[in-house]
XYZ file of C-alpha atoms in Angstrom:
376
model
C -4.294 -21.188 -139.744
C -4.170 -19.682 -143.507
C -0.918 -17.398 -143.543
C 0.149 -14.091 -145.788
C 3.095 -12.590 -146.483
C 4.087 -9.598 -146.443
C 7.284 -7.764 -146.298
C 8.476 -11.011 -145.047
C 6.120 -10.676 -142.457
C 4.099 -14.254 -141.715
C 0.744 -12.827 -141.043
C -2.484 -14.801 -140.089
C -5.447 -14.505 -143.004
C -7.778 -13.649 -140.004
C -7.222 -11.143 -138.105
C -8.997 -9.912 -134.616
C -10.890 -7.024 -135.330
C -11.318 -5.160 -131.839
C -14.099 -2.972 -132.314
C -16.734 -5.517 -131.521
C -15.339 -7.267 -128.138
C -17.479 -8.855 -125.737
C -18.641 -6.166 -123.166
C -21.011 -5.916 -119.734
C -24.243 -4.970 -118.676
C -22.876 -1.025 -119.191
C -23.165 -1.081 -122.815
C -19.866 -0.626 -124.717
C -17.197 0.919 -123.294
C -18.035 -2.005 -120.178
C -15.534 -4.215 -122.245
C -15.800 -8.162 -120.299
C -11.799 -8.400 -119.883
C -12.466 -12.260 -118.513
C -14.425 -13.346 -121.942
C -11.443 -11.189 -124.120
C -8.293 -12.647 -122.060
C -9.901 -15.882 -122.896
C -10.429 -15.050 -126.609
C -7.157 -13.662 -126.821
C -5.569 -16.928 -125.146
C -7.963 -18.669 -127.846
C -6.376 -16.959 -131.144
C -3.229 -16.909 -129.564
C -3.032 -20.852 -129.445
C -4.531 -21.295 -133.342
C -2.303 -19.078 -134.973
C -4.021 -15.216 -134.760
C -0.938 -13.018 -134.984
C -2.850 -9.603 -136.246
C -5.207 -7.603 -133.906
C -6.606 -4.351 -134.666
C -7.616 -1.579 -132.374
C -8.528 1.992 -132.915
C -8.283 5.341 -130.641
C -12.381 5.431 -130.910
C -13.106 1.463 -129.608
C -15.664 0.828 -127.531
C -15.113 4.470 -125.974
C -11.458 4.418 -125.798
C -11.105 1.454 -124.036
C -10.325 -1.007 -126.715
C -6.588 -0.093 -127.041
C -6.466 -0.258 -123.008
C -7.761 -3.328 -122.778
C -5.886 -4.998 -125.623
C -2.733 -3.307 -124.378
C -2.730 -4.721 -121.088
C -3.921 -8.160 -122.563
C -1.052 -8.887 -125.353
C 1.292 -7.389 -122.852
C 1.075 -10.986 -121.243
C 2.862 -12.400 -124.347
C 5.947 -12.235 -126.036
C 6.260 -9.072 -128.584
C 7.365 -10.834 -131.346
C 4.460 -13.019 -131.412
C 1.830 -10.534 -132.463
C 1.303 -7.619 -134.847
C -0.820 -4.855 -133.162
C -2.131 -2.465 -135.485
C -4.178 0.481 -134.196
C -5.018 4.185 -136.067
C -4.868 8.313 -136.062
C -8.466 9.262 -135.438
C -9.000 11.384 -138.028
C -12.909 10.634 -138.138
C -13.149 13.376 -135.095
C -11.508 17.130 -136.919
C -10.822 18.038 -133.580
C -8.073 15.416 -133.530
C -6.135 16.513 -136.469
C -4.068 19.272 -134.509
C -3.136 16.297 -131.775
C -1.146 13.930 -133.752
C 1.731 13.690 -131.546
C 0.041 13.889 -128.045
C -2.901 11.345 -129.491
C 0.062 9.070 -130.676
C 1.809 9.089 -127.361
C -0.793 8.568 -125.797
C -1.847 5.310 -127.837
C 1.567 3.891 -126.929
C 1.016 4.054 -123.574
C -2.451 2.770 -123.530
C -1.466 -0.267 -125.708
C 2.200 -0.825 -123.607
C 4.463 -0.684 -126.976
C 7.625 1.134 -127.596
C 6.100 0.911 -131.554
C 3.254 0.174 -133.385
C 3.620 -3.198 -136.511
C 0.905 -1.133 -138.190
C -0.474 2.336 -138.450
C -3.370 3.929 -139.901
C -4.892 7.368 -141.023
C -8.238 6.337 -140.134
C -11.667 6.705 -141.943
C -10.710 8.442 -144.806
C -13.903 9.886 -146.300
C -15.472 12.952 -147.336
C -15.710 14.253 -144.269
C -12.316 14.739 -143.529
C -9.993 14.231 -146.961
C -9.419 18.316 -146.550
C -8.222 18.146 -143.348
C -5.746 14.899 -143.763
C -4.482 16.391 -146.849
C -3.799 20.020 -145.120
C -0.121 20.153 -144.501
C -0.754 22.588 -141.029
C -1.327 19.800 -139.336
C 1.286 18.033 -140.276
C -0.280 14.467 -139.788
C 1.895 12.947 -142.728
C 4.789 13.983 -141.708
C 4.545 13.956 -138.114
C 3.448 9.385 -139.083
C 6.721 9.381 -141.736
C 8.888 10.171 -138.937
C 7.463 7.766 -136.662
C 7.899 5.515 -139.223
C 11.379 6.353 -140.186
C 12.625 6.121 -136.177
C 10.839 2.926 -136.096
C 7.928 3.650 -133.779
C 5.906 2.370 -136.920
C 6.980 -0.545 -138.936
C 3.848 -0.398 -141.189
C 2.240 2.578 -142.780
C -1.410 2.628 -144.518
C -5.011 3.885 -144.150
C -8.568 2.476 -143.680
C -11.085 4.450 -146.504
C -15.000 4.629 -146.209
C -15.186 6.792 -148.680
C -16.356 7.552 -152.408
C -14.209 6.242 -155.268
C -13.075 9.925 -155.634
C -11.799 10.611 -152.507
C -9.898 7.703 -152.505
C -8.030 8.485 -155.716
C -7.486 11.789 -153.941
C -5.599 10.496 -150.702
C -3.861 8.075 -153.407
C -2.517 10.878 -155.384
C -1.538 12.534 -152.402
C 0.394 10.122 -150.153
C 0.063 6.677 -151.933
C 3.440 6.547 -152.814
C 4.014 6.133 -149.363
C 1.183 3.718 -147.759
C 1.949 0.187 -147.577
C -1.303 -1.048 -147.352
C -5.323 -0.053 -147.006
C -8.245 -1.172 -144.964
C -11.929 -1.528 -147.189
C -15.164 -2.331 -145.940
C -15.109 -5.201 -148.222
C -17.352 -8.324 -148.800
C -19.314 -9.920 -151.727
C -22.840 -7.085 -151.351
C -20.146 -3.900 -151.108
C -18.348 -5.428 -154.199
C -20.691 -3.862 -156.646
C -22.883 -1.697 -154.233
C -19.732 0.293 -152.857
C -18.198 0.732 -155.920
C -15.210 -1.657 -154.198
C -14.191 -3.657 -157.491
C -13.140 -0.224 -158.721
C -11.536 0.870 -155.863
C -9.320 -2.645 -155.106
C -8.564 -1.732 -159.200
C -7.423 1.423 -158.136
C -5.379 0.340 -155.534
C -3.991 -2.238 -157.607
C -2.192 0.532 -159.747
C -0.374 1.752 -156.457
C 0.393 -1.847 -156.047
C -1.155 -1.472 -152.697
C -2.486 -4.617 -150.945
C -5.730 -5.034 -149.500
C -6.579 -5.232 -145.712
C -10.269 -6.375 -145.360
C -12.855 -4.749 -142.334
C -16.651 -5.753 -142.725
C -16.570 -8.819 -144.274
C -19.839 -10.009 -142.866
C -20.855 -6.400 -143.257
C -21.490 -5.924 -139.230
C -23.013 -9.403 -139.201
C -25.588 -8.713 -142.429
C -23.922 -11.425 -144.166
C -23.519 -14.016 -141.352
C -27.407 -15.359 -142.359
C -29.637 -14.796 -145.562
C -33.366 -15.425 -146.423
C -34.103 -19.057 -146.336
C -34.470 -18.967 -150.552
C -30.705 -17.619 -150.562
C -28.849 -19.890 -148.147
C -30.549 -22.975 -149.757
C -28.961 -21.868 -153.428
C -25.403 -21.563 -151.080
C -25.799 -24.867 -149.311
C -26.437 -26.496 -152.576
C -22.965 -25.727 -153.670
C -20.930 -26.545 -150.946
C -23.310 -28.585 -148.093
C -20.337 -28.424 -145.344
C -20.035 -24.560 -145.546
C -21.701 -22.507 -142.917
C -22.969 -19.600 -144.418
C -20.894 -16.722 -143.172
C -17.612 -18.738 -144.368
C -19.447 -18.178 -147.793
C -18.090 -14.205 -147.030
C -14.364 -15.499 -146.421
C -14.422 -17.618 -148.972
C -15.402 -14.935 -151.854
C -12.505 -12.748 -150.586
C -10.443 -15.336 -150.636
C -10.751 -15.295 -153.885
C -9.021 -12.322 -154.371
C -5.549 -11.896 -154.991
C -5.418 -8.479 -154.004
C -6.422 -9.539 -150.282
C -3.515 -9.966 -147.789
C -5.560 -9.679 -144.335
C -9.435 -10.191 -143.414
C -10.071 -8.772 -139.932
C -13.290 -10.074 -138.295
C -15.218 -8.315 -135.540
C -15.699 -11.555 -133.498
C -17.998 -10.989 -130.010
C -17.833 -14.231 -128.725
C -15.725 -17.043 -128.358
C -18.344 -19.321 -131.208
C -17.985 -16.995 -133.923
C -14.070 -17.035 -132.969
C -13.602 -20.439 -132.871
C -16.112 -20.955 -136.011
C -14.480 -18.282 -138.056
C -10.399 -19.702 -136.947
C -12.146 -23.157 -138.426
C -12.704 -21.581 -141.342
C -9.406 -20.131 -142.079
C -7.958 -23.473 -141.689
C -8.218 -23.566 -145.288
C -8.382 -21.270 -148.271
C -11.266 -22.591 -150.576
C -11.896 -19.650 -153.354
C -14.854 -19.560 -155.244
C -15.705 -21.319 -158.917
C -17.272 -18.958 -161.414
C -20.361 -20.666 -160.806
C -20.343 -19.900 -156.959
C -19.157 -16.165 -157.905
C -22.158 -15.983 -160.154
C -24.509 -17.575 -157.472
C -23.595 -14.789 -154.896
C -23.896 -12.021 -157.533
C -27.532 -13.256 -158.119
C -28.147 -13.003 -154.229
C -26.734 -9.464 -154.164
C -29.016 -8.502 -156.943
C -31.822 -9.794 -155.262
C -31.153 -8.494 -151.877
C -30.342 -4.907 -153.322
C -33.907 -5.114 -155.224
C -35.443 -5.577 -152.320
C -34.070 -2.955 -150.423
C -32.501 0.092 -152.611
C -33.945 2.204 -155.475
C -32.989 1.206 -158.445
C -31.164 4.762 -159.805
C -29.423 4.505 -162.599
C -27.619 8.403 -161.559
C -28.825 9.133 -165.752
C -29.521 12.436 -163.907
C -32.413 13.406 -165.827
C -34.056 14.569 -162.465
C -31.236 17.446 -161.616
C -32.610 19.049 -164.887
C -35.937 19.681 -163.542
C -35.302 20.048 -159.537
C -35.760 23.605 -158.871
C -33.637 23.273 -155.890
C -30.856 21.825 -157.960
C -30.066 18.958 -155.643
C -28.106 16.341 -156.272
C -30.971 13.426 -156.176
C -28.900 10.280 -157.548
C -25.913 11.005 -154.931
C -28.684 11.906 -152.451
C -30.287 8.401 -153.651
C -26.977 6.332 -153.309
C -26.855 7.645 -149.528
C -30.125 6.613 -149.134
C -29.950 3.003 -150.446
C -26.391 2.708 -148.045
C -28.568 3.958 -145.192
C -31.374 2.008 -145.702
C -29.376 -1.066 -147.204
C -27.356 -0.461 -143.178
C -30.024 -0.152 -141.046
C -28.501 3.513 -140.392
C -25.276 3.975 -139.424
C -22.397 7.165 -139.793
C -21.832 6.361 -143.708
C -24.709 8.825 -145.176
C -24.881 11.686 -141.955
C -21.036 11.487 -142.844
C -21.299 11.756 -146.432
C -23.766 14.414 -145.762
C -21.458 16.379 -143.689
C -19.593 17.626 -146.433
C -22.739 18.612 -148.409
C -24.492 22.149 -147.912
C -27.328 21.885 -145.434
C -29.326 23.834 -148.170
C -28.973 20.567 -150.616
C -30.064 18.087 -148.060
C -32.725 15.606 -148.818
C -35.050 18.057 -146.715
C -34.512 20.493 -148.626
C -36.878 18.851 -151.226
C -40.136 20.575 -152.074
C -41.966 17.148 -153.297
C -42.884 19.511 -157.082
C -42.722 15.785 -158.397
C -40.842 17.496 -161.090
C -37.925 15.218 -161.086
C -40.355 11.839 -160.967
C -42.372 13.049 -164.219
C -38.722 12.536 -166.266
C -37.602 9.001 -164.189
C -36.947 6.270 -165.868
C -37.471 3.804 -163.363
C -40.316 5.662 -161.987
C -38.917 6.092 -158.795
C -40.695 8.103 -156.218
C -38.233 10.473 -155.304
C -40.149 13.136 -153.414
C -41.093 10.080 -150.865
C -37.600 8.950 -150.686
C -36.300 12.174 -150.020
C -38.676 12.783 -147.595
C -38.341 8.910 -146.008
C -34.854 9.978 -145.880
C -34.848 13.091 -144.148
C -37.053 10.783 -141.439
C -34.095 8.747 -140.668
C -31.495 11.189 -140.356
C -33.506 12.930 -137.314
């Protein structure tokens, strides 16, 4: 096993992401404790020292389980990191209680890392609103020792991250990005890891296969990767290209089963970063894949001119490409939380208007529309 430092900290490159764990015929919250003790006993033996759990986990029961399964070993011989669940408003007046409660459920007198989680549009207001008292209520947990590590995990926009920055990053020792080689450029995430770079703020990775999207490509795409480098399995391909970034102290991994654990701990038996030629390779897949499946807007915003319901179509386009580019998923209704239902992609009259002045041609009245389909 690859390790990191970090505040003299010897931390495992891959970390067990618990949001993802094995689970019965129930659906999620039915987490299989037999198939987790085992994966745990697994990552344990090769070298995982860094698991990750959340309030939210497979309906609550992720810290319980994980809890009562590290319990079984020494403390010193993990890091358990879990987070404030800010992603739910009604939380933000519960800090202490919710905190209390997460010790108890994960069987810790203190937490090795902490997290505001999901900061996004949604909810920047509300973390930075000092009558709840979130920050400080975390600073003193963290200055009596209760948490060693303090940072944040960010979905959102470039802006709202320089937002949170300006407001606490003086003070957060580390932050969680939905990171990997398609979110590099699509995300915006080269600018944000620069932007955390001038906080001198490391990088802790979640999505790296983006929820498994990454694990396998087209045939035409994994035939350029295997040309390169024949013994690599394609989702290593991920690892590898962050890997390749400095700025990246800890890559947590989702892992269901006890293959993709084993395959994955393989993997980070070595630290193999890309050649420019490789980096170039995967950019070329990335272009191709987001061809396929985004609109190509260029946000030159010639449509807002001419939209008589003065919408915001290239933001409204950029949620659209994430949603469709996701197969769903809580990014764009998110997004869209924060934007008045009166400027929602339904709220388009399809005047055609804004497509008579696009430069790529794009049919925004049908995307709008296509859109407004998914979000039912």
């Amino acid at each position: 096993m690859v390790y990191n430092e970090f505040h003299g900290k010897q931390l495992s490159a891959l970390g067990l992401g618990c949001m993802r764990l094995p689970h019965g015929p129930k659906g999620d919250a039915d987490i299989d404790v037999a198939q987790v003790r085992e994966m745990i006993a697994c990552a344990m033996k090769q070298g995982i020292n860094y698991y990750d759990t959340a309030w939210g986990y497979h309906n609550g029961n992720s810290e319980t389980v994980i809890g009562e399964e590290l319990s079984k070993y020494p403390r010193d011989s993990y890091y358990l990191a879990t987070k404030f669940p800010g992603y739910d408003l009604s939380n933000m007046p519960k800090v202490r209680s919710i905190f209390e409660e997460q010790l108890r459920k994960c069987k810790v007198e203190y937490f090795d890392f902490y997290l505001f989680h999901n900061v996004c549009e949604m909810n920047i207001d509300a973390y930075l609103d000092p009558q709840y008292g979130i920050y400080d209520y975390l600073m003193e947990q963290k200055k009596n020792g209760r948490i060693r590590h303090l940072g944040f995990s960010c979905h959102g926009q470039y802006e709202v991250l320089k937002r949170f920055l300006e407001a606490y990053g003086s003070d957060m020792e580390f932050c969680q990005l939905q990171l990997n080689y398609l979110d590099w450029t699509f995300q915006d995430d080269e600018a944000k890891v620069g932007l955390l770079n001038e906080y001198h703020i490391p990088v802790w990775v979640m999505e790296p296969l983006r929820g498994g999207k990454l694990a396998s490509l087209e045939p035409a795409h994994e035939e350029k990767l295997k040309a390169l480098r024949p013994e690599e399995t394609i989702p290593a391909w991920a690892f590898r290209f962050l890997q390749s970034l400095p700025e990246v102290t800890m890559i947590l991994s989702g892992m269901s089963n006890m293959e993709q654990l084993t395959e994955n701990i393989q993997t980070f038996e070595t630290v193999r970063p890309l050649n420019k030629a490789e980096m170039d390779t995967l950019a070329e897949i990335v272009e191709a894949m987001l061809m396929k499946k985004t609109l190509p807007c260029t946000s030159c915003r010639y449509c807002t001119e001419y939209c008589p319901q003065k919408l915001d179509i290239p933001y409204l386009i950029s949620l659209y490409n994430e949603h469709t580019m996701s197969d769903g998923g809580f990014f764009a209704p998110m997004a869209l939380s924060k934007v008045d239902k009166d400027k929602w992609p339904n709220a388009c009259l399809h005047c055609r208007q804004c497509e008579k002045v696009c430069p790529q041609q794009i049919k925004i009245s049908e995307a709008m529309e296509d859109f407004s389909s998914k979000l039912l």
